[in-house]
Coordinates of C-alpha atoms in Angstrom, one line a residue:
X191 CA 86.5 138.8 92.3
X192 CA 88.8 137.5 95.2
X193 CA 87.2 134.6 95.4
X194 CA 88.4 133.7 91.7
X195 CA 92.0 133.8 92.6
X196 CA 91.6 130.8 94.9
X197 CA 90.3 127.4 94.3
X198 CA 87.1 126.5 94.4
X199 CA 85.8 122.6 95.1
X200 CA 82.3 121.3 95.9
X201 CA 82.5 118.2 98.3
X202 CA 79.9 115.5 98.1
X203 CA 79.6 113.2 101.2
X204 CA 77.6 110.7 99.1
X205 CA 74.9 111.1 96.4
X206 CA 73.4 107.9 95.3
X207 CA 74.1 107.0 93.0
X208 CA 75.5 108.2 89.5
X209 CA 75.7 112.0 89.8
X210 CA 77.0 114.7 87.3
X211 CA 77.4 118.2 88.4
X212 CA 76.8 121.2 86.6
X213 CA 78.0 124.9 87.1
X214 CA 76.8 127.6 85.6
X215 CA 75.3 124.9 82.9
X216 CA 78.9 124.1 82.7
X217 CA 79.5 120.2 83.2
X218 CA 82.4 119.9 85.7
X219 CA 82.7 116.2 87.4
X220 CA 80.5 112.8 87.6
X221 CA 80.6 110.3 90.5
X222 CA 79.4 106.9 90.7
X223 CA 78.6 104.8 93.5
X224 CA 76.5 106.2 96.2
X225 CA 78.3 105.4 99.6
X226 CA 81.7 107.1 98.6
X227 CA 82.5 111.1 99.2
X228 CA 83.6 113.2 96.3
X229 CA 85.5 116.2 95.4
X230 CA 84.7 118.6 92.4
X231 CA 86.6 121.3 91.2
X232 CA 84.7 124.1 89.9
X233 CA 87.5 126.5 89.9
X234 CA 87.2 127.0 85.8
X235 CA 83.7 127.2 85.8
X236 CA 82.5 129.8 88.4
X237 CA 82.1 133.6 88.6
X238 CA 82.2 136.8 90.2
X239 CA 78.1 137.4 91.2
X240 CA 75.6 134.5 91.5
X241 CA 76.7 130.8 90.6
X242 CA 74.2 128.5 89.4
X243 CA 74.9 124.4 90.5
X244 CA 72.9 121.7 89.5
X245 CA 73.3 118.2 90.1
X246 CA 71.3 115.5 87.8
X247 CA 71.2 112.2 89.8
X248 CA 69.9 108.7 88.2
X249 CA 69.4 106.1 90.2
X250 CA 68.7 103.3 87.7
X251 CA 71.5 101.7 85.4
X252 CA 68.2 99.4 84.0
X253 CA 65.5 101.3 83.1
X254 CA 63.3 97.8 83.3
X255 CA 64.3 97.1 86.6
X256 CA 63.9 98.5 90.3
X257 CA 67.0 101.2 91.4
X258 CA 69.1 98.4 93.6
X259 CA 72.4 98.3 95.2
X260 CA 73.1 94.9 95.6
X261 CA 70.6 92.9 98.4
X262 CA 69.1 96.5 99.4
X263 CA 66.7 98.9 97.5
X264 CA 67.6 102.7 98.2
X265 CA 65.6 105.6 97.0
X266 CA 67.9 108.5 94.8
X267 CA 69.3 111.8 95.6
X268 CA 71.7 113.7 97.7
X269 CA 71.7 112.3 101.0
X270 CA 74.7 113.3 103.0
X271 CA 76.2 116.5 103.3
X272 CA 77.8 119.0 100.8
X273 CA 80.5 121.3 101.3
X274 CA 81.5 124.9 99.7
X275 CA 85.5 125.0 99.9
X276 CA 88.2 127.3 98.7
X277 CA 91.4 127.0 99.1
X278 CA 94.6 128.9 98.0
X279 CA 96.5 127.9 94.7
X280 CA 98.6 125.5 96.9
X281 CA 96.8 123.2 99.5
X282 CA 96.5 120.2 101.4
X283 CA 94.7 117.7 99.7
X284 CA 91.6 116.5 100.0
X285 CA 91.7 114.1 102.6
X286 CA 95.5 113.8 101.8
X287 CA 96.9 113.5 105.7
X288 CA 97.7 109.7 106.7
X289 CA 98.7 109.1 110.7
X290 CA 100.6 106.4 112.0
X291 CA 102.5 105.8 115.1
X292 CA 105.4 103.1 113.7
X293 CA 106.4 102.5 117.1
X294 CA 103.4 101.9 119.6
X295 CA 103.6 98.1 119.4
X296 CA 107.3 97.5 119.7
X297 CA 106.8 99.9 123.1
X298 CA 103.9 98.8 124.1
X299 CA 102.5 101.7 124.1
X300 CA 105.1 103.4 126.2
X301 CA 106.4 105.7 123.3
X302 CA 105.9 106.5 119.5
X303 CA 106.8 109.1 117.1
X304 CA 104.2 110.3 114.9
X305 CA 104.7 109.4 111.5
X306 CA 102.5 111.6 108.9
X307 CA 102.5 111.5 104.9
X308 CA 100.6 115.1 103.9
X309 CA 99.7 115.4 100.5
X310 CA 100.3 119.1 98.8
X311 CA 99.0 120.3 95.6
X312 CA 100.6 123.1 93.9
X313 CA 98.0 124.8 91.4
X314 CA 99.9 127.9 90.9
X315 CA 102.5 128.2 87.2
X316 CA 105.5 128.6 89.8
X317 CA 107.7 126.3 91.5
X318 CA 108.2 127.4 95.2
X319 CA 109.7 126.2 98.3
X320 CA 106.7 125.3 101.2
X321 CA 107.0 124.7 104.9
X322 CA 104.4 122.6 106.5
X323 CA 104.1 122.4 110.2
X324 CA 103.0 119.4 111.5
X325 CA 101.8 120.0 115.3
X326 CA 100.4 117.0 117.6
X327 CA 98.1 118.3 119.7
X328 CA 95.3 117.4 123.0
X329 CA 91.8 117.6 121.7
X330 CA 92.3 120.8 124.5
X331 CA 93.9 122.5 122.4
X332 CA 97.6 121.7 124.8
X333 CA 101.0 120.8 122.5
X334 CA 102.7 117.5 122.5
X335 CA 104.8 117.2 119.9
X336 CA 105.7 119.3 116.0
X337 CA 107.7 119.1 113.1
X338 CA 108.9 121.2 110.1
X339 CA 109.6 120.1 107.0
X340 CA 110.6 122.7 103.6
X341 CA 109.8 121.1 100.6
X342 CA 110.4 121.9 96.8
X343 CA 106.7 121.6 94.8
X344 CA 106.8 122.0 91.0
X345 CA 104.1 123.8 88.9
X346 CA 101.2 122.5 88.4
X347 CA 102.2 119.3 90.5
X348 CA 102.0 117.8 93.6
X349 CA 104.4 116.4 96.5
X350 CA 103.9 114.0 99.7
X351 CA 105.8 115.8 102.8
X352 CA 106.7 112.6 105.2
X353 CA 107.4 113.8 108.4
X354 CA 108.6 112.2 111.9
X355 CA 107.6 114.1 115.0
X356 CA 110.0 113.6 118.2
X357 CA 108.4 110.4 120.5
X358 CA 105.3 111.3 122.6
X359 CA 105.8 109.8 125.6
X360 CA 103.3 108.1 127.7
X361 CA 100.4 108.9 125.5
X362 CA 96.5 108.4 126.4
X363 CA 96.0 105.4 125.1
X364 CA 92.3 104.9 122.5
X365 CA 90.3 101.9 124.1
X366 CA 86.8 101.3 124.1
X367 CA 86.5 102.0 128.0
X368 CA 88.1 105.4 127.5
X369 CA 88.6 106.3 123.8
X370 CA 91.7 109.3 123.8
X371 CA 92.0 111.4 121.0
X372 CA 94.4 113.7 119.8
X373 CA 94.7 116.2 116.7
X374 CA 96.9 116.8 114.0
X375 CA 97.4 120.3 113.2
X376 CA 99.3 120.9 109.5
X377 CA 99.9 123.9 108.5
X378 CA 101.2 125.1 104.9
X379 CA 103.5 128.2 104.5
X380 CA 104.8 130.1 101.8
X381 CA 107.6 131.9 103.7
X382 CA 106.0 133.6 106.2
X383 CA 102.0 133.2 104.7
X384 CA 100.2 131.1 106.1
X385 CA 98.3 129.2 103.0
X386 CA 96.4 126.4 104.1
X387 CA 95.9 124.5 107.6
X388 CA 93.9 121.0 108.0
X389 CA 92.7 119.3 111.3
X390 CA 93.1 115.6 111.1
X391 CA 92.0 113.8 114.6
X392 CA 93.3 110.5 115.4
X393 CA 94.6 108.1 118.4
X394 CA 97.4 105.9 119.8
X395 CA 96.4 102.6 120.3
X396 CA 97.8 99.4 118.5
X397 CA 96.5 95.9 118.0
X398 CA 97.4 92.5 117.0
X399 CA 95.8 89.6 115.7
X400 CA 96.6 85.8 116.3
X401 CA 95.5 82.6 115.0
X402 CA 95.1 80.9 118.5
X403 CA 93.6 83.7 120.5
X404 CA 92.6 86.2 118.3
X405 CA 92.2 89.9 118.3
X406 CA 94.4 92.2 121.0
X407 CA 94.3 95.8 121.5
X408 CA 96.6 97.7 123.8
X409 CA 98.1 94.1 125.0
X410 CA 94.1 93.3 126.2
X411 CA 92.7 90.3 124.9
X412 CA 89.6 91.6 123.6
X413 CA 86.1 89.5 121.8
X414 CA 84.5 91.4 119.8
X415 CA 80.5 92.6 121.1
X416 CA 79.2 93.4 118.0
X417 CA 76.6 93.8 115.4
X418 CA 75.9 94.9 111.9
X419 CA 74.8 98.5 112.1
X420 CA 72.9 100.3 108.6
X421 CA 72.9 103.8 108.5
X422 CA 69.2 103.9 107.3
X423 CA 66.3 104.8 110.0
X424 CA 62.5 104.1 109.8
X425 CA 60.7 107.3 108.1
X426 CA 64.2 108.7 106.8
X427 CA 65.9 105.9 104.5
X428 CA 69.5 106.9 104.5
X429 CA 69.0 110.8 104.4
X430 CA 69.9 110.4 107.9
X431 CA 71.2 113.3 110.4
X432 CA 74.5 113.5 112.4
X433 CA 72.4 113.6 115.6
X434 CA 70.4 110.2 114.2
X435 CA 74.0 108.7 113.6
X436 CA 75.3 109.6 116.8
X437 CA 72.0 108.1 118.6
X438 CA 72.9 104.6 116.9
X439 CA 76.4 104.3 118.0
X440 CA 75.4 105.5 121.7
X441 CA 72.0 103.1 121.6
X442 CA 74.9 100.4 120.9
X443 CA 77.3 101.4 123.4
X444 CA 74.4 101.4 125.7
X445 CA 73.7 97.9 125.3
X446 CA 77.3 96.8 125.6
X447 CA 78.5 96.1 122.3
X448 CA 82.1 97.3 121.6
X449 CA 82.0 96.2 117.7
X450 CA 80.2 97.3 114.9
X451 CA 80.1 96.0 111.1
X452 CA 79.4 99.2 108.9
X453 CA 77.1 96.7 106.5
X454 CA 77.1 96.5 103.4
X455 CA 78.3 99.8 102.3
X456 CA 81.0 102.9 103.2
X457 CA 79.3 105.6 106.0
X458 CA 79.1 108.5 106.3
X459 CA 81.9 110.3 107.8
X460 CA 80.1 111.6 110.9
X461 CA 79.5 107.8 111.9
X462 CA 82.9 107.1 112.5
X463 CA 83.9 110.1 114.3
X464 CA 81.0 109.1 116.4
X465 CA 82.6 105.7 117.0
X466 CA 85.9 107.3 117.7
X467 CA 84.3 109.4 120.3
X468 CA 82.4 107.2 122.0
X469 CA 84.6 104.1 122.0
X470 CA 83.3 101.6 119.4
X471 CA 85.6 99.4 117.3
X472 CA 84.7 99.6 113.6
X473 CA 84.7 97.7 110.6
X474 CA 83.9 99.8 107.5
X475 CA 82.7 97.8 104.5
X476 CA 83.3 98.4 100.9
X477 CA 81.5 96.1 98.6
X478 CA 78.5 94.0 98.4
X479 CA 78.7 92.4 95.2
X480 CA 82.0 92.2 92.8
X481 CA 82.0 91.2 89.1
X482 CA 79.2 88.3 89.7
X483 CA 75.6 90.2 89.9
X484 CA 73.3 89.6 93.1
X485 CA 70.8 92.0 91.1
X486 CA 70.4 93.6 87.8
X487 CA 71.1 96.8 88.7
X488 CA 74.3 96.1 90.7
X489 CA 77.3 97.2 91.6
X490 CA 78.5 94.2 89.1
X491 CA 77.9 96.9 86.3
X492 CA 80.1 99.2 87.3
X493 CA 83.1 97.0 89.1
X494 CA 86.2 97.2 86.4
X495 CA 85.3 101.2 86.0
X496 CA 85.1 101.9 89.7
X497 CA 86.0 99.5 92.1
X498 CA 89.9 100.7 92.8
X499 CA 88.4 104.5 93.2
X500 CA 85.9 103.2 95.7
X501 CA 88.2 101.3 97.9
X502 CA 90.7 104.0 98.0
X503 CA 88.1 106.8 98.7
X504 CA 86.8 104.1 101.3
X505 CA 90.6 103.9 103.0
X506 CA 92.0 107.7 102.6
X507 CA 88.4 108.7 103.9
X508 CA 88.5 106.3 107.4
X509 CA 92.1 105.6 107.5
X510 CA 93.3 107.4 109.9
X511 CA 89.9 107.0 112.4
X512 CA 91.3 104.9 115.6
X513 CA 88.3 103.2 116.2
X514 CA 88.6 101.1 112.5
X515 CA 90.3 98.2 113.3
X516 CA 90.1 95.9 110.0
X517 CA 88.9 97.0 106.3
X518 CA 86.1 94.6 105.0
X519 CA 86.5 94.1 101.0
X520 CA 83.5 92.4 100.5
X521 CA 79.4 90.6 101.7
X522 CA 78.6 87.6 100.5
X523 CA 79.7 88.0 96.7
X524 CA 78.4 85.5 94.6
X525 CA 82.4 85.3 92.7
X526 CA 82.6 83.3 96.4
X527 CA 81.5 80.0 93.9
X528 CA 83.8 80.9 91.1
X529 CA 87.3 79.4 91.7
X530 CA 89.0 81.1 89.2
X531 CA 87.6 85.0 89.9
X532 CA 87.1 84.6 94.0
X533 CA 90.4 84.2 95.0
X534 CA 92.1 86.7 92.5
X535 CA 89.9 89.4 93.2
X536 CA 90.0 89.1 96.9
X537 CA 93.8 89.0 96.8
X538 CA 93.7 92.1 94.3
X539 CA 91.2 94.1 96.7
X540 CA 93.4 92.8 99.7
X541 CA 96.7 94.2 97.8
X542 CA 94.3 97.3 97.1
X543 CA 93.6 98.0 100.7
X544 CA 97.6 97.5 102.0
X545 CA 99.1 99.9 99.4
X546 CA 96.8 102.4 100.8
X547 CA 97.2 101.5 104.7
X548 CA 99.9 98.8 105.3
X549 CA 98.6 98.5 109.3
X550 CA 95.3 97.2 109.3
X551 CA 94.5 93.7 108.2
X552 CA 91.7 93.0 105.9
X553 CA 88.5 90.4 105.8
X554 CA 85.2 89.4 103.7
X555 CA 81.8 88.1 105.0
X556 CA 81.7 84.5 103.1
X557 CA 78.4 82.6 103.2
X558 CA 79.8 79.7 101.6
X559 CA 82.5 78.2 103.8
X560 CA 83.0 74.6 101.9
X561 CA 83.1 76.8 98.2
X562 CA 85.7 79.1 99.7
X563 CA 88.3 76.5 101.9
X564 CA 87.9 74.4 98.9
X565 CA 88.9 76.9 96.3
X566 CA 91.4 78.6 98.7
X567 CA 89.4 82.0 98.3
X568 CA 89.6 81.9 102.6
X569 CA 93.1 81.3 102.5
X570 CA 94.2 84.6 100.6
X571 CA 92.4 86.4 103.1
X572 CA 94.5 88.1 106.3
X573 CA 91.4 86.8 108.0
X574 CA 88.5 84.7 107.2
X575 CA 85.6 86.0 107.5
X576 CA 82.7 83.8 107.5
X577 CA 78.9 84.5 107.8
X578 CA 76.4 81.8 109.6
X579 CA 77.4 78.2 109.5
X580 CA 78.4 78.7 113.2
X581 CA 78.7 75.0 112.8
X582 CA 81.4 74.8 110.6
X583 CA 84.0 77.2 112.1
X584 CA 85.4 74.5 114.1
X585 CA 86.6 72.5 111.5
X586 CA 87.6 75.5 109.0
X587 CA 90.0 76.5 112.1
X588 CA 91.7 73.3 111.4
X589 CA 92.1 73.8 107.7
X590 CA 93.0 77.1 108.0
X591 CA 94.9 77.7 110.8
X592 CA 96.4 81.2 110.0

């Protein structure tokens, strides 16, 4: 009976790949697209005593045609983990904390404030005052910085606290050679009751990007040792552990690389906190086909419904992980040939991806280097991204210097 005075939500690190959830033969939430997380609320539907959940997954849009997601064939089902989670009638959103630190760059790493934009939900029929304290913290546990904020949340609605800690001074700096972390401690207050608290790790580190010699982080001059990394694994498919994850990015890290492509699709979660511990730069990927089908059962069939919920579940999810260094909109999309959808939809996805985090920059893997210089599909891009053809790079540096 307590437990109905709370909320109640089931999370869904990915289920591929069109899932509707039942509870208590109730019908509360669908999800399509079987790389992204999701959140249900079952709040209305459960009850005091035993609570039935069912989820009915179908893997094929075509029934004439093999389950496909764009070049790949995946088998069906719930593959990454699920989560029971209640919360209080006014909470921290679901993966609602975003983590910058404005001034790194300018300081060169000397100095930065923490700047951090907390989503709160207020479920309950009053209007309140809420404190949130915002606390920067060592992964030991040791203080570094805080911040409190009151904040007015109507009924039934739902506010963004934006809060400026004091600078951290000298801070460990995240690197591939020794990758610091910190943790952001937010806590939610109703006067004195504590309502909700979240644990958002992250890291100072900054980077920049130049036409004429590339990629720096910290103020190193850095190439990229990398490779394109799946999350499936022989005898598994992609129902793949933590521990199996893990054993990827340290098997890379072993061999020297520093880089890895997430290709073709979003990870799970527990990759990149694996990359963030261990030191290895990331590129999550979103998309591996756009309106133009590779395959009959595509992601092409589903692209005007879904594709702005994918890429912001894709950013909120990874955005504040210091080892991501660039967002990746798209592989080899066939709308690369098509001069009049390539360019706009890359500049829509790009626009997409800088609402949601205005510091990283964002690229595609293009296969077709003469369609895309020619149609100016490369030049919308913050960088061009180009797959094979080493042959031609040369010469698409000179007509696309920037």
């Amino acid at each position: 009976e307590d437990d109905l005075k709370k909320c109640t939500f089931i999370e869904f690190d990915g289920v591929f790949q069109e899932a509707e959830i039942y509870i208590n033969g109730q019908k509360v939430g669908s999800h399509v697209g079987g790389y992204t997380g999701f959140s249900v609320d079952v709040t209305k539907a459960v009850k005091a005593g035993n609570n039935e959940m069912a989820v009915r997954v179908n893997n094929i849009w075509k029934p004439d045609v093999a389950p496909r997601a764009g070049e790949h064939v995946f088998s069906g089902g719930i593959y990454r983990n699920v989560r029971l989670v209640q919360k209080s009638k006014t909470y921290i959103d679901w993966y609602g904390t975003f983590v910058i630190t404005p001034e790194l760059k300018e300081n060169r790493g000397k100095a930065s404030t923490v700047k951090v934009a907390t989503e709160v939900c207020n479920r309950s029929s009053l209007s309140s005052e809420y404190k949130l304290v915002t606390e920067v913290r060592k992964l030991n546990g040791e203080a570094v910085t805080s911040v409190t904020t009151t904040e007015y949340v109507g009924a039934n609605d739902s506010k963004q606290f934006v809060q400026v800690t004091p600078a951290v001074n000298e801070p460990e700096l995240w690197h591939p050679a020794h990758p610091s972390l910190y943790k952001l401690v937010s806590l939610l207050y109703k006067g004195n009751e504590l309502l909700d608290s979240e644990e958002t790790v992250f890291g100072f580190r900054w980077f920049e990007w130049t036409a004429d010699r590339g990629f720096f982080l910290n103020g190193e001059h850095l190439f990229f040792k990398g490779a394109n990394v799946h999350q499936d694994q022989a005898g598994w498919g992609d129902a793949v552990t933590e521990a199996a994850m893990r054993r990827d990015v340290k098997q890379m890290k072993e061999a020297g690389f520093d880089f890895i492509r997430g290709s073709h699709y979003p990870h799970a979660p527990a990759f990149s906190k694996a990359c963030d511990e261990m030191g290895m730069m990331l590129m999550p990927e979103s998309f591996d086909e756009w309106k133009s089908a590779k395959m009959a059962n595509g992601y092409h069939k589903i692209f005007d419904e879904w594709v702005e919920k994918d890429l912001v579940n894709l950013i909120r999810h990874y955005r504040n992980n210091p080892s991501v260094v660039m967002w990746c909109i798209g592989n080899e999309v066939p709308d690369q040939w098509n001069g009049n959808n390539g360019p706009k939809l890359s500049r829509m996805l790009q626009d997409i991806c800088h609402r949601e985090d205005p510091t990283r920059p964002v690229t595609q893997g293009m296969d077709a280097p003469d369609a895309v210089v020619n149609n100016n599909m490369a030049a919308t891009m913050d960088i061009a991204g180009f797959n094979y053809r080493p042959h031609k790079l040369s010469l698409i540096h000179i007509s696309e210097p920037t």
